[in-house]
Tab-separated table of C-alpha atoms in Angstrom:
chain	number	residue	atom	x	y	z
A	6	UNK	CA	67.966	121.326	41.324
A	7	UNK	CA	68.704	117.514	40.865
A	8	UNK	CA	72.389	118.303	42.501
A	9	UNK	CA	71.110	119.882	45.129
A	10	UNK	CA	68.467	116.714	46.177
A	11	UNK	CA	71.250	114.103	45.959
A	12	UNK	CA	73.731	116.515	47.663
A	13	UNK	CA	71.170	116.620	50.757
A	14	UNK	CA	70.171	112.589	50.834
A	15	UNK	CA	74.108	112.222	50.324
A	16	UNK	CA	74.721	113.966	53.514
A	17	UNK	CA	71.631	112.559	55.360
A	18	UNK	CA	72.858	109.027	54.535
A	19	UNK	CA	75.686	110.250	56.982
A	20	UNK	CA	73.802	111.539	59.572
A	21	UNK	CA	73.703	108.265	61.252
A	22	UNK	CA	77.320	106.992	61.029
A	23	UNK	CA	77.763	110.456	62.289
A	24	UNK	CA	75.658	109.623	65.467
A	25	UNK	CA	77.594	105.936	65.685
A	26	UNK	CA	80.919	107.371	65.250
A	27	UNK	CA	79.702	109.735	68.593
A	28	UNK	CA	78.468	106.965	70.913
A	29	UNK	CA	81.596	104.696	70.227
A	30	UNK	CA	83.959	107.435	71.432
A	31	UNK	CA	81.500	107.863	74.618
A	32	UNK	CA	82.238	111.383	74.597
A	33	UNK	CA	80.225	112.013	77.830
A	34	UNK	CA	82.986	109.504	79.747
A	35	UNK	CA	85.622	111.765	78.279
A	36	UNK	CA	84.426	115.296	79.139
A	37	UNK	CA	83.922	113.827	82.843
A	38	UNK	CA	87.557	112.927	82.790
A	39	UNK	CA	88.346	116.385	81.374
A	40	UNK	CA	86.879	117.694	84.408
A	41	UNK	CA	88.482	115.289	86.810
A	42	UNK	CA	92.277	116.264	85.480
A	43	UNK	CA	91.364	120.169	85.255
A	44	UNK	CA	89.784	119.669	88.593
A	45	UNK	CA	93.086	117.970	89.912
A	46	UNK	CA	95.688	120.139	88.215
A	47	UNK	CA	94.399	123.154	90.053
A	48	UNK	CA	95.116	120.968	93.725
A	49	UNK	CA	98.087	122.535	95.852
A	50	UNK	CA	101.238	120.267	94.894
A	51	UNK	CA	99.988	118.820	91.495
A	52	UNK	CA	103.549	119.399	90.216
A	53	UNK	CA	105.382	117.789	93.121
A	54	UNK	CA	105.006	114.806	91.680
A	55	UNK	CA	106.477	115.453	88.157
A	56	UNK	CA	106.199	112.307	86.324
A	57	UNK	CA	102.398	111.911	87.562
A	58	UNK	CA	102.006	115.559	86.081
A	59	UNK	CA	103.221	115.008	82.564
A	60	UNK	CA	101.223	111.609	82.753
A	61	UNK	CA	98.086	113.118	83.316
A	62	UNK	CA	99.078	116.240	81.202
A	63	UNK	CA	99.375	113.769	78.206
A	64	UNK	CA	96.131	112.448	78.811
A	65	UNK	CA	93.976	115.463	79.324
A	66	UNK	CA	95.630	116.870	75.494
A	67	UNK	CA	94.607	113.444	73.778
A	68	UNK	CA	91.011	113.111	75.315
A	69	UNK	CA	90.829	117.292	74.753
A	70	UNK	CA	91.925	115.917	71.128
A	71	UNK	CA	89.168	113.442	70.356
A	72	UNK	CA	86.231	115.724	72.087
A	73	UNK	CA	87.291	118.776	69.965
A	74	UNK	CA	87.727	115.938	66.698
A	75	UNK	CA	84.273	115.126	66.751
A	76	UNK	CA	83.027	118.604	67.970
A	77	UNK	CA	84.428	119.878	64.178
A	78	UNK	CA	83.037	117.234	62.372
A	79	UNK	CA	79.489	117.953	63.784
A	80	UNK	CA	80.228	121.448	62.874
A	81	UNK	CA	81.649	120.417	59.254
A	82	UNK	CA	78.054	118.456	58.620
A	83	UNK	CA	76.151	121.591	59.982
A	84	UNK	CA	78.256	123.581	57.729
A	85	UNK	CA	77.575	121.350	54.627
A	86	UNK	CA	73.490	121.597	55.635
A	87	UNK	CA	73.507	125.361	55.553
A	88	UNK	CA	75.118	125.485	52.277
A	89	UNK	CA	72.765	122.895	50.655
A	90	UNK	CA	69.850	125.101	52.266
A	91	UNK	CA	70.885	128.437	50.949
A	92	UNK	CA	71.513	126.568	47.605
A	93	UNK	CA	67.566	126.096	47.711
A	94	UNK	CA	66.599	129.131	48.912
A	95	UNK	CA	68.616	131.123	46.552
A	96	UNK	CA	68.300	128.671	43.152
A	97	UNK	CA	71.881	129.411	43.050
A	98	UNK	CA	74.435	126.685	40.323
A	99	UNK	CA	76.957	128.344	41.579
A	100	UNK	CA	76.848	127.263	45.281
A	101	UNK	CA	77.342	123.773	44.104
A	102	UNK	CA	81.322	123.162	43.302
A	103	UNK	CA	81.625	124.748	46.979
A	104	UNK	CA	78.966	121.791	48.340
A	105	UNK	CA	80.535	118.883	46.585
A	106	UNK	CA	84.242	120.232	47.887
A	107	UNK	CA	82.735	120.414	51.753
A	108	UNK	CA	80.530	117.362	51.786
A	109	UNK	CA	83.534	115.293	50.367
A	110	UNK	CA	85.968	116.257	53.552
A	111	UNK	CA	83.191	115.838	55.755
A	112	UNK	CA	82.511	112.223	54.185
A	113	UNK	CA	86.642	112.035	54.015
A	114	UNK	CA	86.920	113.119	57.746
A	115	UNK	CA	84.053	110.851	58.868
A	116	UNK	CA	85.890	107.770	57.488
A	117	UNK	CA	89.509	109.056	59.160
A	118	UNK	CA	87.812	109.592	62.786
A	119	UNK	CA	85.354	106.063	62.243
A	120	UNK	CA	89.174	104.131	61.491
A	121	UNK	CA	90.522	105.746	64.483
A	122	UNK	CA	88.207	104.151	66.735
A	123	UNK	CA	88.816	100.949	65.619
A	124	UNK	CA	92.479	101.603	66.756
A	125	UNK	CA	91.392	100.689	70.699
A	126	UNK	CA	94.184	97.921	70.944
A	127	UNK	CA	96.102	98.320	74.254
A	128	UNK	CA	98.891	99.368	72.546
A	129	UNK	CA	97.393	100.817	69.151
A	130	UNK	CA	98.470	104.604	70.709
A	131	UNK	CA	102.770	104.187	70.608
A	132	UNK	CA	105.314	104.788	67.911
A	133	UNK	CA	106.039	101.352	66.292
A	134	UNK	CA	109.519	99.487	65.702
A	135	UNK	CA	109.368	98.010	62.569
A	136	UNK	CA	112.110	95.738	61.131
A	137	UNK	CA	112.171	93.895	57.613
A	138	UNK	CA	114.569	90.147	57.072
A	139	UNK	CA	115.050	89.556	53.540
A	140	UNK	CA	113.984	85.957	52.886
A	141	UNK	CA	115.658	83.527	50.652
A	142	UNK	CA	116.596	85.049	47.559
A	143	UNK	CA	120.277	86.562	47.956
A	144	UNK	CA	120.310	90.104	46.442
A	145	UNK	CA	117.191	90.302	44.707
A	146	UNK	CA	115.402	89.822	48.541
A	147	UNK	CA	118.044	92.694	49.757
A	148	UNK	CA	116.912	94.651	47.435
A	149	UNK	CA	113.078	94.004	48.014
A	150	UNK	CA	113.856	95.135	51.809
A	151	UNK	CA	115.159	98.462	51.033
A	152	UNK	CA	112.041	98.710	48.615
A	153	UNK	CA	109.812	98.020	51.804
A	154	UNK	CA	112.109	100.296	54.062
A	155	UNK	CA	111.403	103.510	51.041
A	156	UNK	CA	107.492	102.239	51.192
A	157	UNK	CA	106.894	102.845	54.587
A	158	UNK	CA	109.230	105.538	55.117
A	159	UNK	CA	107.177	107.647	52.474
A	160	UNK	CA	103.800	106.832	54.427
A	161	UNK	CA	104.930	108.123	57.579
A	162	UNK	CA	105.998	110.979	55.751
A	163	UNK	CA	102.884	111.323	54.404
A	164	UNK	CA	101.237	111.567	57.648
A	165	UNK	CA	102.870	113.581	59.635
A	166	UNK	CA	105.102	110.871	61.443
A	167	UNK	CA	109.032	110.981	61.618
A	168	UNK	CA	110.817	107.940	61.405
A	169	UNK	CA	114.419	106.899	62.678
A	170	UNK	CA	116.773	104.050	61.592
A	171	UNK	CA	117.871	102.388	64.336
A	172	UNK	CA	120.079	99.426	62.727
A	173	UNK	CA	120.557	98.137	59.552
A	174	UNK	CA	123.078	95.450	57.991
A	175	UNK	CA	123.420	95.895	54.245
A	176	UNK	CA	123.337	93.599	51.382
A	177	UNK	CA	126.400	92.290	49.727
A	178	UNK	CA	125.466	93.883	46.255
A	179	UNK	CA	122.167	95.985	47.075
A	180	UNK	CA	119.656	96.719	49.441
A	181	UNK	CA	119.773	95.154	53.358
A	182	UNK	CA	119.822	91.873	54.758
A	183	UNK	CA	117.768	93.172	57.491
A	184	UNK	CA	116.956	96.834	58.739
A	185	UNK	CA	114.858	98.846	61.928
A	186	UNK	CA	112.822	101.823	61.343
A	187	UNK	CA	111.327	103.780	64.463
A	188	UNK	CA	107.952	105.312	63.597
A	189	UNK	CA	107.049	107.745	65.982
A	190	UNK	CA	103.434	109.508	65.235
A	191	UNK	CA	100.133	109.264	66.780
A	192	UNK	CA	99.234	105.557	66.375
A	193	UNK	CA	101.605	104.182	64.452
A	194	UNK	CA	101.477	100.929	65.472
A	195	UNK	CA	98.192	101.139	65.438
A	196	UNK	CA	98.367	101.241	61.672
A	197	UNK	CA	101.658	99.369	61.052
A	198	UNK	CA	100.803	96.189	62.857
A	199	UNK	CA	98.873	95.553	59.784
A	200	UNK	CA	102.337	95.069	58.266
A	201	UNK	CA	103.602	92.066	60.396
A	202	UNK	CA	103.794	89.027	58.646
A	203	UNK	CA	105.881	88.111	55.243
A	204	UNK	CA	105.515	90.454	51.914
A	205	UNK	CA	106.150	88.822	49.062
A	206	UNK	CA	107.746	90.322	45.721
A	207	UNK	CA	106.869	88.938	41.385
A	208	UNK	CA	109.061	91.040	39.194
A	209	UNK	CA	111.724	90.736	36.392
A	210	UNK	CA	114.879	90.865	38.268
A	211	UNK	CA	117.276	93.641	37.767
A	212	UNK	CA	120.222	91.565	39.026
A	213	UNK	CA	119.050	88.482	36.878
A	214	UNK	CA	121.151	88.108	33.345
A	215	UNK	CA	118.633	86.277	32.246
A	216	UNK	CA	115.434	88.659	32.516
A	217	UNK	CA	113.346	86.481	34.019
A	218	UNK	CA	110.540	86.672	36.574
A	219	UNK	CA	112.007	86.309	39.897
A	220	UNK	CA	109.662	85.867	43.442
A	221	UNK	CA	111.330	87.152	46.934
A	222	UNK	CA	110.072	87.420	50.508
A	223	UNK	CA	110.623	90.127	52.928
A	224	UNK	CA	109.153	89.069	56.744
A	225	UNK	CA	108.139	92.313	58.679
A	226	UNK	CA	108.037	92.140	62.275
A	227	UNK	CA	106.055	95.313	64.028
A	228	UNK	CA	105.711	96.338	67.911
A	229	UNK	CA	104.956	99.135	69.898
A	230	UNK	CA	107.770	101.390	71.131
A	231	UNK	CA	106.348	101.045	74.633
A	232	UNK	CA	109.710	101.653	76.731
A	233	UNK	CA	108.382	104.606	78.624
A	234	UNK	CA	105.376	103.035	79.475
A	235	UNK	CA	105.375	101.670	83.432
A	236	UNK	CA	104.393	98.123	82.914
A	237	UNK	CA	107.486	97.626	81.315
A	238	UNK	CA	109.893	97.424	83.620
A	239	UNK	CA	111.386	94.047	83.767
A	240	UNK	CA	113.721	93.634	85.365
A	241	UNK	CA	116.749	91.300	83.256
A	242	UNK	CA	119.504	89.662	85.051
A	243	UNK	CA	122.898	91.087	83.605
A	244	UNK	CA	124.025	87.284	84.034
A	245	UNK	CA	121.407	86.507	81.286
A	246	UNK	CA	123.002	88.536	78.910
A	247	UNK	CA	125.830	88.639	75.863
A	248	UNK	CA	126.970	92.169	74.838
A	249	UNK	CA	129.025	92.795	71.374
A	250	UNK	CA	130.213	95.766	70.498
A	251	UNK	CA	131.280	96.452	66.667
A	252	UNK	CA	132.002	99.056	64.306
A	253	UNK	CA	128.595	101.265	63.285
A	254	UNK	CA	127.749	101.599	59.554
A	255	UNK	CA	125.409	104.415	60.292
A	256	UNK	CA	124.829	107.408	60.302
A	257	UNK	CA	126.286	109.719	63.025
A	258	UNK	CA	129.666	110.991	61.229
A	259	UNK	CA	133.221	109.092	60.722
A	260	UNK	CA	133.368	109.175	64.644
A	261	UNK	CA	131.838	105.960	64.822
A	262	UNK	CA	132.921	104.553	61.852
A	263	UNK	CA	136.311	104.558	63.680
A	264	UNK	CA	134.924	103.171	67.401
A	265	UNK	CA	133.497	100.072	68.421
A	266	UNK	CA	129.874	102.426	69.238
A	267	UNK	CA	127.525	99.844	67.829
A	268	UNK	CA	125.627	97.325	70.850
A	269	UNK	CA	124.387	93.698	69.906
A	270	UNK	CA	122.838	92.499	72.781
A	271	UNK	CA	121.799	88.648	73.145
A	272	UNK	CA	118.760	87.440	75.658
A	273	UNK	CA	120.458	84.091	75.981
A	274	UNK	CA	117.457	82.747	78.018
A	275	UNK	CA	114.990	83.463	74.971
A	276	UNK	CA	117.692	83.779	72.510
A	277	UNK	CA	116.460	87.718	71.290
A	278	UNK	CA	118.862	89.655	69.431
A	279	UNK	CA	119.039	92.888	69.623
A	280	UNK	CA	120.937	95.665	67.261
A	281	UNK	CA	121.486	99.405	67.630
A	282	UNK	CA	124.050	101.348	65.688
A	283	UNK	CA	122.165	104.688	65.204
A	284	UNK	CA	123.222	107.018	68.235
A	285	UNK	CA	126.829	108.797	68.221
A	286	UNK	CA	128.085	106.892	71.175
A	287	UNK	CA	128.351	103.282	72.396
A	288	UNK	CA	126.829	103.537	75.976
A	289	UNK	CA	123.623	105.769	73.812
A	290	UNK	CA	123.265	102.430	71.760
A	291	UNK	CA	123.157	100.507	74.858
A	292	UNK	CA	120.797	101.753	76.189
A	293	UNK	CA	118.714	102.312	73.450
A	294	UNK	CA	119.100	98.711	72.674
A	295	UNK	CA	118.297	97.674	76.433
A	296	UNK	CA	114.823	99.812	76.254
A	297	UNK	CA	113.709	97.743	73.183
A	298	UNK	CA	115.470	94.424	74.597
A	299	UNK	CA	112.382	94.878	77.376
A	300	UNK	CA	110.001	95.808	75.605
A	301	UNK	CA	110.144	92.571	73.276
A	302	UNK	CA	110.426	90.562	76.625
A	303	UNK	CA	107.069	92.655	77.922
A	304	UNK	CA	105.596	91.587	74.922
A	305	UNK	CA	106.645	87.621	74.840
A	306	UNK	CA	105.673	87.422	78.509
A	307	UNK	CA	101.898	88.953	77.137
A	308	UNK	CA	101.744	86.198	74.421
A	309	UNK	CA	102.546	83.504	76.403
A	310	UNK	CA	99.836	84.226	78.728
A	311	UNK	CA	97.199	84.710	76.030
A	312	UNK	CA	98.762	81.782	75.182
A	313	UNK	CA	97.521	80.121	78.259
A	314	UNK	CA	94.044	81.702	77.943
A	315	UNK	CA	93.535	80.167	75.010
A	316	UNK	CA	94.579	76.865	76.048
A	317	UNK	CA	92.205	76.750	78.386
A	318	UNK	CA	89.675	77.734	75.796
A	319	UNK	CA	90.196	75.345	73.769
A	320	UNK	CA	90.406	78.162	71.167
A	321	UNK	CA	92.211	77.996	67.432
A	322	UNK	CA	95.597	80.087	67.709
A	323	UNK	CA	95.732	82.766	64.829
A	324	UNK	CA	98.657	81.867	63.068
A	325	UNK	CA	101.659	84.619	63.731
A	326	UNK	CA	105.110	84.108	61.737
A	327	UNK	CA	105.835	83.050	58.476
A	328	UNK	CA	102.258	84.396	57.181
A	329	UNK	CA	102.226	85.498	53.625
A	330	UNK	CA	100.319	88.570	54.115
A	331	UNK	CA	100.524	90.502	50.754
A	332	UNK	CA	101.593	90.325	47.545
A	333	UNK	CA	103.183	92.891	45.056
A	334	UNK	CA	103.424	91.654	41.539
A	335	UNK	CA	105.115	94.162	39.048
A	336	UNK	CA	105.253	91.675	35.791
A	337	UNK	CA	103.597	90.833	33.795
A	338	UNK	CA	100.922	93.346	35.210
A	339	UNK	CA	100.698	95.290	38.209
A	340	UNK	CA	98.400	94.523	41.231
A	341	UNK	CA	98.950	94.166	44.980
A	342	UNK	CA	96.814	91.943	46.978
A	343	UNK	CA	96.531	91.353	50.802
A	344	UNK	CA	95.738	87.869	51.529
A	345	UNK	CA	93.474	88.261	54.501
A	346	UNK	CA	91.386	91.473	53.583
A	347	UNK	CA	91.379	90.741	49.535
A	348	UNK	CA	91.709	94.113	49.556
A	349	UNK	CA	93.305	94.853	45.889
A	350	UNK	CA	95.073	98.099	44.067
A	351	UNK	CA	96.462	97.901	40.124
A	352	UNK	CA	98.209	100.790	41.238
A	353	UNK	CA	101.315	99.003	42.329
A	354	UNK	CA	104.074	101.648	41.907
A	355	UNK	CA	101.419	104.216	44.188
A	356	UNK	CA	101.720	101.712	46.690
A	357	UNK	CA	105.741	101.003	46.800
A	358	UNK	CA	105.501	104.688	46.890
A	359	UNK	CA	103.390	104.405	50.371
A	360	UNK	CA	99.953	104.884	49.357
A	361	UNK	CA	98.901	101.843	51.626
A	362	UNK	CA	96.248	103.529	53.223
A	363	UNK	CA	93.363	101.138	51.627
A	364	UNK	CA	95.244	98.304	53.137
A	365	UNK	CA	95.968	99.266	56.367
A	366	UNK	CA	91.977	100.114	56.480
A	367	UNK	CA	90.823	97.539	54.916
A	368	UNK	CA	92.923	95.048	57.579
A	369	UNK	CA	91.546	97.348	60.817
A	370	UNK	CA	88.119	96.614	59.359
A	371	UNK	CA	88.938	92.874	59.234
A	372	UNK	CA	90.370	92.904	62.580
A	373	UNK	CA	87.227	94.378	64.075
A	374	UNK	CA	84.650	92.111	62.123
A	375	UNK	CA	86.752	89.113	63.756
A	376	UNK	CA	86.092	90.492	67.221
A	377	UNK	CA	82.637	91.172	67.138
């Protein structure tokens, strides 16, 4: 059967990017490791030491997680084989609809495992913080930022993730001026930090009399929620430091619509701001707002330094801020384009409603063809 051959040199084309997909995750490194940490949990007074437990706990379940990952997909391509083989050997049409379904999520999983290896960033693994500043623009920018906020809150809920609004101060007619989602998920900012840079907005305006095309610009700024990771411990003089208090807008009940719970604290050394309204009581929102105030000072202190290193190099510094990264034009037709990948989709309205898979691919792809 002519479905049957292309079935079987479809799924040999794979057998190699199977192979590829294998080495890159040097699974043999991985199982040695599992062996160290079962090796070591069984040691009298592994537990005395609780945070090194859950430390090395967490790591045995995520390298258990990628050796079993790519233990199914062998088995899923195996699986596929068998069926195309019993296909020939019974001359049996009605095998077929059942190949085509399993060699399409083995080609589907392939491609999901291949994109998580590209996510090998130092900090790819964490839940991301990702805040949106409408641009210039007035309402019509608000209202682009809450159209972001919906967009990515409808991908994480797409995969799995759960996401959290930390702070958010709204528009004076619609939308917000600026707002903070917390991602949490298996790397999200792995995927997200795709989204840093400016988004930028073609439609007829819906607060414009006049019906005509208006453009807006939304900036995104993404980093890792890495507060709980050791390296982050700065330590920040209480000297260097301006805390506000002021009445929350979120959500938590009309007991802190009525207190002063909401924290604004200022880094007056670097001049970073800040916000966190989302917990029920003030000291909560300090301290939330503390963990991410070091975390964005662990994170300047790492750019300036690859700052240096490139100095040195005489290298050409990517440009950071202010990048227009993508743009979503709704009139007079529909397309969204990323600027760096030229990745494209007509589909615009799939997209606001977080299908923004192909770009967040597409951009990991880009990123790794740079560094090679």
């Amino acid at each position: 059967m002519v479905e049957l051959d292309q079935f079987k040199y479809t799924l040999e084309s794979y057998e190699k990017p199977l192979i590829e997909v294998g080495d890159s995750l040097d699974l043999a490194s991985k199982k040695l490791r599992i062996e160290e940490i079962s090796k070591t949990m069984e040691e009298p007074g592994f537990w005395d030491d609780a945070g090194r437990a859950q430390m090395m706990m967490k790591e045995l379940t995520k390298l258990k997680d990628v050796v079993e990952e790519y233990t199914r997909l062998k088995t899923e391509y195996e699986d596929v084989a068998t069926l195309i083989q019993i296909g020939y050997e019974e001359n049996d049409e009605s095998i077929l609809p059942e190949i085509e379904e399993s060699l399409e999520k083995f080609i589907k999983d392939l491609e999901d495992l291949k994109l998580k290896t590209l996510l090998s960033g130092k900090y790819d693994k964490y839940n991301a913080i990702l805040t949106l500043h409408a641009g210039a623009g007035g309402t019509e920018s608000c209202d682009w930022a809450s159209m972001l906020l919906r967009m990515y809150q409808r991908w994480a809920d797409k995969r799995g993730f759960s996401t959290q609004i930390l702070d958010y101060l709204e528009g004076d007619e619609a939308g917000f001026k600026s707002v903070t989602l917390q991602v949490n998920g298996e790397n999200a900012y792995g995927y997200l930090k795709s989204e840093h840079g400016v988004h930028r907005l073609v439609r007829i305006s819906p607060f414009n009399a006049a019906g005509k095309r208006q453009t807006s610009f939304v900036s995104c700024d993404v980093m890792p929620d890495i507060e709980d990771d050791i390296e982050t411990q700065i330590d920040i003089d209480e000297k260097d430091l301006r805390i506000d208090t002021y009445r929350s807008s979120g959500a938590g009940g009309q007991h802190v619509n009525k207190t002063s719970s909401a924290v604004r604290i200022t880094h007056l050394p670097t001049g970073i701001v800040v916000q966190c309204q989302n917990e029920r009581s003030q000291l909560q929102n300090k301290d939330r707002a503390m963990k991410i105030l070091k975390t964005k000072l662990y994170l300047l202190k790492q750019q300036e330094n690859q700052e240096k290193i490139s100095e040195i190099r005489g290298e050409v510094k990517e440009i950071g801020w202010g990048n227009q990264i993508r743009s979503y034009v709704l009139q007079p037709y529909t397309l969204v384009k990323d600027h760096r990948t030229n990745e494209e989709v007509g589909n615009a309205q799939g997209v606001l409603d977080g299908d923004i898979d192909p770009f967040i691919n597409a951009y990991l792809k880009w990123e790794a063809q740079k560094k090679s």
